């Protein structure tokens, strides 16, 4: 074998080399809230096309069959699989890769949780509210045979069905405690530890048991950039660098970040309020929950901005 061929062989992911090898993975199951009811009430071809477009949009937000080379490269490095079935999306990230060995399990899991939060937020901004579940466990997918067997996916599905009674991504106890007790947290100081920001919780209305879910608002809020617009960037470039007035740049960055934060919650308020007004009966309770969640995060992130609280 030539050196070039050997190099190409090594670049192939584990999944490409042996698609029939089971792996330990973090698996997610996500579906579109109210999809069945919408399908049952289709009356026109235009209505059918609208729903089909919504499903396609959700798939794109989860990077299903992405046409972007950089995205495909990242999926190969993480040995990430994205599958789509009608209104639901299934994701799996192997926990037995060179990336995990190099970066650590805690950080790889955190990166995937952030990706899920980002996908969920983008769907929400388009008015597509998702329910779902994530868990860790065995994953066996043979692409050539179109064969999938995964206890972790079954548990993620059950988490979506049994625990995610609101439009949230429920987190299994197994995954939660794995992250909470993982030694990888020791690499972070108390101020930079990402774990406390990753999840929120509520008490299940029927069982009374706590349900933890991905805190997508907090994760997106803490990752926002400071560059609000062109004027912000120009003001930053014009501000002095190395002088007693260098704090001006810090002020511009803080203000830019805050404006982006306000815009995030304003957009979230708009879509949740709109969905609540269009909902009927018990479905309204799902958006009341999101309103309470939204307001709780506002009080932590922007306590003085009562104007972007949701009042239903």
CSV table of C-alpha atoms in Angstrom, one decimal:
chain,number,residue,atom,x,y,z
A,1,UNK,CA,0.0,0.0,0.0
A,2,UNK,CA,1.3,3.4,-0.9
A,3,UNK,CA,1.9,6.1,1.7
A,4,UNK,CA,-0.9,8.1,0.2
A,5,UNK,CA,-3.4,5.2,0.3
A,6,UNK,CA,-2.4,4.5,3.9
A,7,UNK,CA,-2.9,8.1,4.9
A,8,UNK,CA,-6.4,8.1,3.3
A,9,UNK,CA,-7.3,4.9,5.1
A,10,UNK,CA,-6.4,6.3,8.5
A,11,UNK,CA,-8.5,9.4,7.9
A,12,UNK,CA,-11.6,7.3,7.6
A,13,UNK,CA,-13.8,7.3,10.6
A,14,UNK,CA,-14.6,4.2,12.7
A,15,UNK,CA,-18.1,4.2,11.3
A,16,UNK,CA,-16.8,4.3,7.7
A,17,UNK,CA,-14.4,1.4,8.3
A,18,UNK,CA,-16.8,-0.9,10.1
A,19,UNK,CA,-20.4,0.2,10.2
A,20,UNK,CA,-21.5,-3.0,12.0
A,21,UNK,CA,-19.4,-2.3,15.1
A,22,UNK,CA,-21.6,-1.3,18.2
A,23,UNK,CA,-20.4,1.7,20.2
A,24,UNK,CA,-21.2,3.5,23.4
A,25,UNK,CA,-22.9,6.8,22.4
A,26,UNK,CA,-24.9,9.7,23.5
A,27,UNK,CA,-28.2,9.3,21.7
A,28,UNK,CA,-31.0,11.9,21.2
A,29,UNK,CA,-34.5,11.5,20.0
A,30,UNK,CA,-36.4,14.7,19.0
A,31,UNK,CA,-39.8,15.3,17.5
A,32,UNK,CA,-42.1,18.2,16.5
A,33,UNK,CA,-44.7,19.2,19.0
A,34,UNK,CA,-48.3,18.7,17.8
A,35,UNK,CA,-47.2,17.1,14.5
A,36,UNK,CA,-49.8,14.3,14.5
A,37,UNK,CA,-52.7,16.7,15.0
A,38,UNK,CA,-51.4,18.9,12.2
A,39,UNK,CA,-51.2,16.0,9.8
A,40,UNK,CA,-54.7,14.7,10.7
A,41,UNK,CA,-56.1,18.2,10.0
A,42,UNK,CA,-54.5,18.7,6.6
A,43,UNK,CA,-57.2,19.7,4.1
A,44,UNK,CA,-55.3,21.0,1.1
A,45,UNK,CA,-52.2,20.1,-0.9
A,46,UNK,CA,-50.7,23.5,0.2
A,47,UNK,CA,-51.2,22.5,3.8
A,48,UNK,CA,-49.3,19.2,3.2
A,49,UNK,CA,-46.5,21.0,1.5
A,50,UNK,CA,-46.2,23.5,4.5
A,51,UNK,CA,-45.8,20.7,7.0
A,52,UNK,CA,-43.3,18.9,4.7
A,53,UNK,CA,-41.3,22.1,4.6
A,54,UNK,CA,-41.4,22.4,8.4
A,55,UNK,CA,-40.1,18.9,8.8
A,56,UNK,CA,-37.3,19.6,6.3
A,57,UNK,CA,-36.4,22.8,8.1
A,58,UNK,CA,-36.0,20.9,11.4
A,59,UNK,CA,-33.8,18.3,9.7
A,60,UNK,CA,-31.5,21.0,8.4
A,61,UNK,CA,-31.2,22.6,11.8
A,62,UNK,CA,-30.0,19.2,13.1
A,63,UNK,CA,-27.6,19.1,10.1
A,64,UNK,CA,-29.2,16.0,8.5
A,65,UNK,CA,-27.3,15.2,5.3
A,66,UNK,CA,-25.5,18.5,5.5
A,67,UNK,CA,-24.1,19.9,2.3
A,68,UNK,CA,-21.5,21.9,4.2
A,69,UNK,CA,-18.1,20.3,4.0
A,70,UNK,CA,-16.9,21.7,7.4
A,71,UNK,CA,-20.0,20.3,9.1
A,72,UNK,CA,-19.5,16.9,7.5
A,73,UNK,CA,-15.9,16.9,8.6
A,74,UNK,CA,-16.9,17.7,12.2
A,75,UNK,CA,-19.5,14.9,12.1
A,76,UNK,CA,-16.7,12.5,10.9
A,77,UNK,CA,-14.3,13.5,13.7
A,78,UNK,CA,-17.0,13.1,16.3
A,79,UNK,CA,-18.4,9.9,14.6
A,80,UNK,CA,-21.8,11.6,14.7
A,81,UNK,CA,-24.8,10.1,13.0
A,82,UNK,CA,-28.0,12.1,12.2
A,83,UNK,CA,-31.0,10.2,11.1
A,84,UNK,CA,-34.5,11.4,10.2
A,85,UNK,CA,-37.8,9.6,10.3
A,86,UNK,CA,-40.9,11.6,9.3
A,87,UNK,CA,-41.3,14.2,12.0
A,88,UNK,CA,-38.5,13.0,14.3
A,89,UNK,CA,-34.7,13.3,14.3
A,90,UNK,CA,-32.3,10.9,16.0
A,91,UNK,CA,-28.6,11.8,16.7
A,92,UNK,CA,-25.8,9.7,18.1
A,93,UNK,CA,-22.3,10.7,19.0
A,94,UNK,CA,-19.8,7.9,19.7
A,95,UNK,CA,-18.0,8.1,23.1
A,96,UNK,CA,-15.3,5.8,21.8
A,97,UNK,CA,-13.4,8.0,19.4
A,98,UNK,CA,-10.0,9.6,19.2
A,99,UNK,CA,-11.7,12.9,19.9
A,100,UNK,CA,-13.0,11.6,23.2
A,101,UNK,CA,-9.5,10.3,24.0
A,102,UNK,CA,-7.9,13.6,23.2
A,103,UNK,CA,-10.5,16.1,24.6
A,104,UNK,CA,-12.1,14.1,27.3
A,105,UNK,CA,-15.6,12.6,27.7
A,106,UNK,CA,-16.9,15.5,29.8
A,107,UNK,CA,-16.1,18.1,27.1
A,108,UNK,CA,-17.3,16.0,24.2
A,109,UNK,CA,-20.6,15.4,25.9
A,110,UNK,CA,-20.9,19.1,26.7
A,111,UNK,CA,-20.2,20.1,23.1
A,112,UNK,CA,-22.9,17.9,21.8
A,113,UNK,CA,-25.4,19.1,24.4
A,114,UNK,CA,-24.6,22.7,23.3
A,115,UNK,CA,-25.2,21.7,19.7
A,116,UNK,CA,-28.6,20.2,20.6
A,117,UNK,CA,-29.5,23.4,22.4
A,118,UNK,CA,-28.4,25.5,19.4
A,119,UNK,CA,-30.5,23.3,17.0
A,120,UNK,CA,-33.5,23.5,19.4
A,121,UNK,CA,-33.2,27.3,19.6
A,122,UNK,CA,-33.1,27.7,15.8
A,123,UNK,CA,-36.2,25.5,15.5
A,124,UNK,CA,-38.0,27.5,18.2
A,125,UNK,CA,-37.3,30.8,16.5
A,126,UNK,CA,-39.1,29.4,13.4
A,127,UNK,CA,-42.1,28.4,15.6
A,128,UNK,CA,-41.2,24.7,15.7
A,129,UNK,CA,-41.3,23.6,19.3
A,130,UNK,CA,-39.5,20.3,20.0
A,131,UNK,CA,-39.9,17.6,22.6
A,132,UNK,CA,-37.1,15.0,23.1
A,133,UNK,CA,-34.9,12.9,25.3
A,134,UNK,CA,-31.2,12.2,25.5
A,135,UNK,CA,-29.4,9.2,27.1
A,136,UNK,CA,-26.1,7.3,26.9
A,137,UNK,CA,-25.7,3.6,26.0
A,138,UNK,CA,-25.2,1.1,23.2
A,139,UNK,CA,-25.7,2.2,19.6
A,140,UNK,CA,-25.6,-0.2,16.6
A,141,UNK,CA,-26.2,1.3,13.2
A,142,UNK,CA,-25.4,-0.5,9.9
A,143,UNK,CA,-26.0,2.0,7.1
A,144,UNK,CA,-25.7,-0.4,4.2
A,145,UNK,CA,-28.3,-2.7,5.7
A,146,UNK,CA,-30.5,0.2,7.0
A,147,UNK,CA,-30.4,-1.5,10.4
A,148,UNK,CA,-30.6,0.3,13.7
A,149,UNK,CA,-30.6,-1.2,17.2
A,150,UNK,CA,-30.0,1.0,20.3
A,151,UNK,CA,-31.2,0.6,23.9
A,152,UNK,CA,-30.1,4.2,24.4
A,153,UNK,CA,-32.4,5.4,21.6
A,154,UNK,CA,-35.3,3.4,23.1
A,155,UNK,CA,-34.7,5.1,26.5
A,156,UNK,CA,-34.3,8.5,24.8
A,157,UNK,CA,-37.7,7.9,23.1
A,158,UNK,CA,-39.3,6.9,26.3
A,159,UNK,CA,-37.8,10.0,28.0
A,160,UNK,CA,-39.5,12.1,25.3
A,161,UNK,CA,-42.8,10.3,25.7
A,162,UNK,CA,-42.9,9.9,29.5
A,163,UNK,CA,-41.0,12.8,30.9
A,164,UNK,CA,-40.9,15.6,28.3
A,165,UNK,CA,-44.5,16.6,28.8
A,166,UNK,CA,-43.5,20.1,27.8
A,167,UNK,CA,-41.5,21.3,24.8
A,168,UNK,CA,-38.1,20.5,26.3
A,169,UNK,CA,-35.3,18.0,25.7
A,170,UNK,CA,-35.4,15.7,28.8
A,171,UNK,CA,-32.1,14.4,30.2
A,172,UNK,CA,-31.8,10.9,31.6
A,173,UNK,CA,-30.7,10.4,35.2
A,174,UNK,CA,-27.9,8.3,33.9
A,175,UNK,CA,-26.5,11.0,31.7
A,176,UNK,CA,-27.1,13.7,34.3
A,177,UNK,CA,-25.1,11.9,37.0
A,178,UNK,CA,-22.4,10.9,34.6
A,179,UNK,CA,-21.8,14.6,33.9
A,180,UNK,CA,-22.3,15.8,37.5
A,181,UNK,CA,-19.8,13.3,38.9
A,182,UNK,CA,-17.3,13.3,36.0
A,183,UNK,CA,-13.7,14.0,36.9
A,184,UNK,CA,-13.4,16.2,33.8
A,185,UNK,CA,-15.2,19.0,35.8
A,186,UNK,CA,-12.1,19.3,37.9
A,187,UNK,CA,-10.3,20.9,35.0
A,188,UNK,CA,-12.6,24.0,35.4
A,189,UNK,CA,-12.7,26.5,38.2
A,190,UNK,CA,-16.0,27.0,40.0
A,191,UNK,CA,-16.6,30.2,37.9
A,192,UNK,CA,-16.0,28.4,34.6
A,193,UNK,CA,-17.6,25.0,35.2
A,194,UNK,CA,-20.1,24.5,32.4
A,195,UNK,CA,-22.2,21.9,34.2
A,196,UNK,CA,-24.5,24.2,36.3
A,197,UNK,CA,-25.5,26.0,33.2
A,198,UNK,CA,-26.4,22.9,31.1
A,199,UNK,CA,-29.7,21.8,32.7
A,200,UNK,CA,-32.9,23.1,34.3
A,201,UNK,CA,-35.7,21.1,35.9
A,202,UNK,CA,-39.4,20.9,36.7
A,203,UNK,CA,-41.6,18.6,38.7
A,204,UNK,CA,-43.6,16.3,36.5
A,205,UNK,CA,-47.3,17.2,36.9
A,206,UNK,CA,-48.4,13.5,37.2
A,207,UNK,CA,-45.6,11.6,38.8
A,208,UNK,CA,-44.3,14.5,40.9
A,209,UNK,CA,-40.7,13.4,40.1
A,210,UNK,CA,-38.1,15.9,38.9
A,211,UNK,CA,-37.4,16.1,35.2
A,212,UNK,CA,-34.2,17.6,34.1
A,213,UNK,CA,-33.9,19.2,30.7
A,214,UNK,CA,-31.4,21.0,28.5
A,215,UNK,CA,-31.4,24.6,29.5
A,216,UNK,CA,-31.3,25.9,25.9
A,217,UNK,CA,-31.9,29.6,26.8
A,218,UNK,CA,-29.0,29.7,29.3
A,219,UNK,CA,-26.6,27.8,27.0
A,220,UNK,CA,-27.3,30.1,24.1
A,221,UNK,CA,-27.3,33.2,26.3
A,222,UNK,CA,-23.8,32.4,27.7
A,223,UNK,CA,-22.4,31.8,24.3
A,224,UNK,CA,-23.6,35.0,22.6
A,225,UNK,CA,-21.1,37.3,20.9
A,226,UNK,CA,-20.7,41.0,21.7
A,227,UNK,CA,-20.8,42.2,18.1
A,228,UNK,CA,-24.3,43.4,17.9
A,229,UNK,CA,-24.1,45.4,14.7
A,230,UNK,CA,-21.6,47.3,12.4
A,231,UNK,CA,-21.8,50.4,14.6
A,232,UNK,CA,-20.7,48.3,17.6
A,233,UNK,CA,-17.7,46.9,15.7
A,234,UNK,CA,-16.7,50.3,14.4
A,235,UNK,CA,-16.9,51.9,17.9
A,236,UNK,CA,-14.7,49.1,19.2
A,237,UNK,CA,-12.1,49.6,16.5
A,238,UNK,CA,-12.1,53.4,17.1
A,239,UNK,CA,-11.7,53.0,20.9
A,240,UNK,CA,-8.2,53.4,22.3
A,241,UNK,CA,-6.2,50.2,22.9
A,242,UNK,CA,-3.3,50.8,25.3
A,243,UNK,CA,-4.1,53.7,27.5
A,244,UNK,CA,-6.0,54.7,30.6
A,245,UNK,CA,-9.1,54.8,28.5
A,246,UNK,CA,-8.8,51.1,27.4
A,247,UNK,CA,-11.8,50.3,29.6
A,248,UNK,CA,-13.9,51.8,26.8
A,249,UNK,CA,-13.4,48.7,24.7
A,250,UNK,CA,-14.6,46.5,27.6
A,251,UNK,CA,-17.7,48.8,28.0
A,252,UNK,CA,-18.5,48.5,24.3
A,253,UNK,CA,-18.2,44.7,24.4
A,254,UNK,CA,-20.4,44.5,27.5
A,255,UNK,CA,-23.1,46.7,25.9
A,256,UNK,CA,-22.9,44.7,22.7
A,257,UNK,CA,-23.4,41.4,24.5
A,258,UNK,CA,-26.3,42.8,26.5
A,259,UNK,CA,-28.0,44.0,23.4
A,260,UNK,CA,-27.7,40.6,21.8
A,261,UNK,CA,-29.0,39.0,25.0
A,262,UNK,CA,-32.0,41.3,25.0
A,263,UNK,CA,-32.7,40.4,21.4
A,264,UNK,CA,-32.5,36.7,22.2
A,265,UNK,CA,-35.2,36.9,24.9
A,266,UNK,CA,-37.3,39.3,22.8
A,267,UNK,CA,-37.4,36.8,20.0
A,268,UNK,CA,-38.2,34.0,22.3
A,269,UNK,CA,-41.0,36.0,23.9
A,270,UNK,CA,-42.5,36.7,20.5
A,271,UNK,CA,-42.6,33.0,19.4
A,272,UNK,CA,-43.9,31.6,22.7
A,273,UNK,CA,-46.6,34.3,22.9
A,274,UNK,CA,-47.7,33.7,19.3
A,275,UNK,CA,-47.8,29.9,19.9
A,276,UNK,CA,-49.8,30.4,23.1
A,277,UNK,CA,-52.4,32.5,21.3
A,278,UNK,CA,-52.8,30.0,18.5
A,279,UNK,CA,-53.1,27.0,20.8
A,280,UNK,CA,-56.3,25.5,22.1
A,281,UNK,CA,-57.3,23.7,25.3
A,282,UNK,CA,-54.7,21.8,27.3
A,283,UNK,CA,-52.0,22.6,24.7
A,284,UNK,CA,-51.9,26.1,26.1
A,285,UNK,CA,-50.3,24.6,29.3
A,286,UNK,CA,-47.2,23.7,27.3
A,287,UNK,CA,-46.6,27.3,26.4
A,288,UNK,CA,-47.5,28.5,29.9
A,289,UNK,CA,-44.6,26.3,31.0
A,290,UNK,CA,-42.2,27.9,28.4
A,291,UNK,CA,-43.4,31.3,29.6
A,292,UNK,CA,-42.5,30.5,33.2
A,293,UNK,CA,-39.1,29.1,32.1
A,294,UNK,CA,-38.4,32.2,30.0
A,295,UNK,CA,-39.3,34.5,32.9
A,296,UNK,CA,-37.1,32.6,35.3
A,297,UNK,CA,-34.1,32.9,33.0
A,298,UNK,CA,-34.9,36.6,32.5
A,299,UNK,CA,-34.7,37.2,36.2
A,300,UNK,CA,-31.3,35.6,36.3
A,301,UNK,CA,-29.8,37.1,33.2
A,302,UNK,CA,-31.6,40.5,32.8
A,303,UNK,CA,-33.3,41.2,36.2
A,304,UNK,CA,-34.1,44.8,35.3
A,305,UNK,CA,-35.8,44.1,31.9
A,306,UNK,CA,-39.4,43.5,32.9
A,307,UNK,CA,-40.4,44.6,29.4
A,308,UNK,CA,-39.3,41.3,27.9
A,309,UNK,CA,-41.1,39.1,30.5
A,310,UNK,CA,-43.9,37.0,29.1
A,311,UNK,CA,-47.3,37.8,30.4
A,312,UNK,CA,-50.0,35.5,29.1
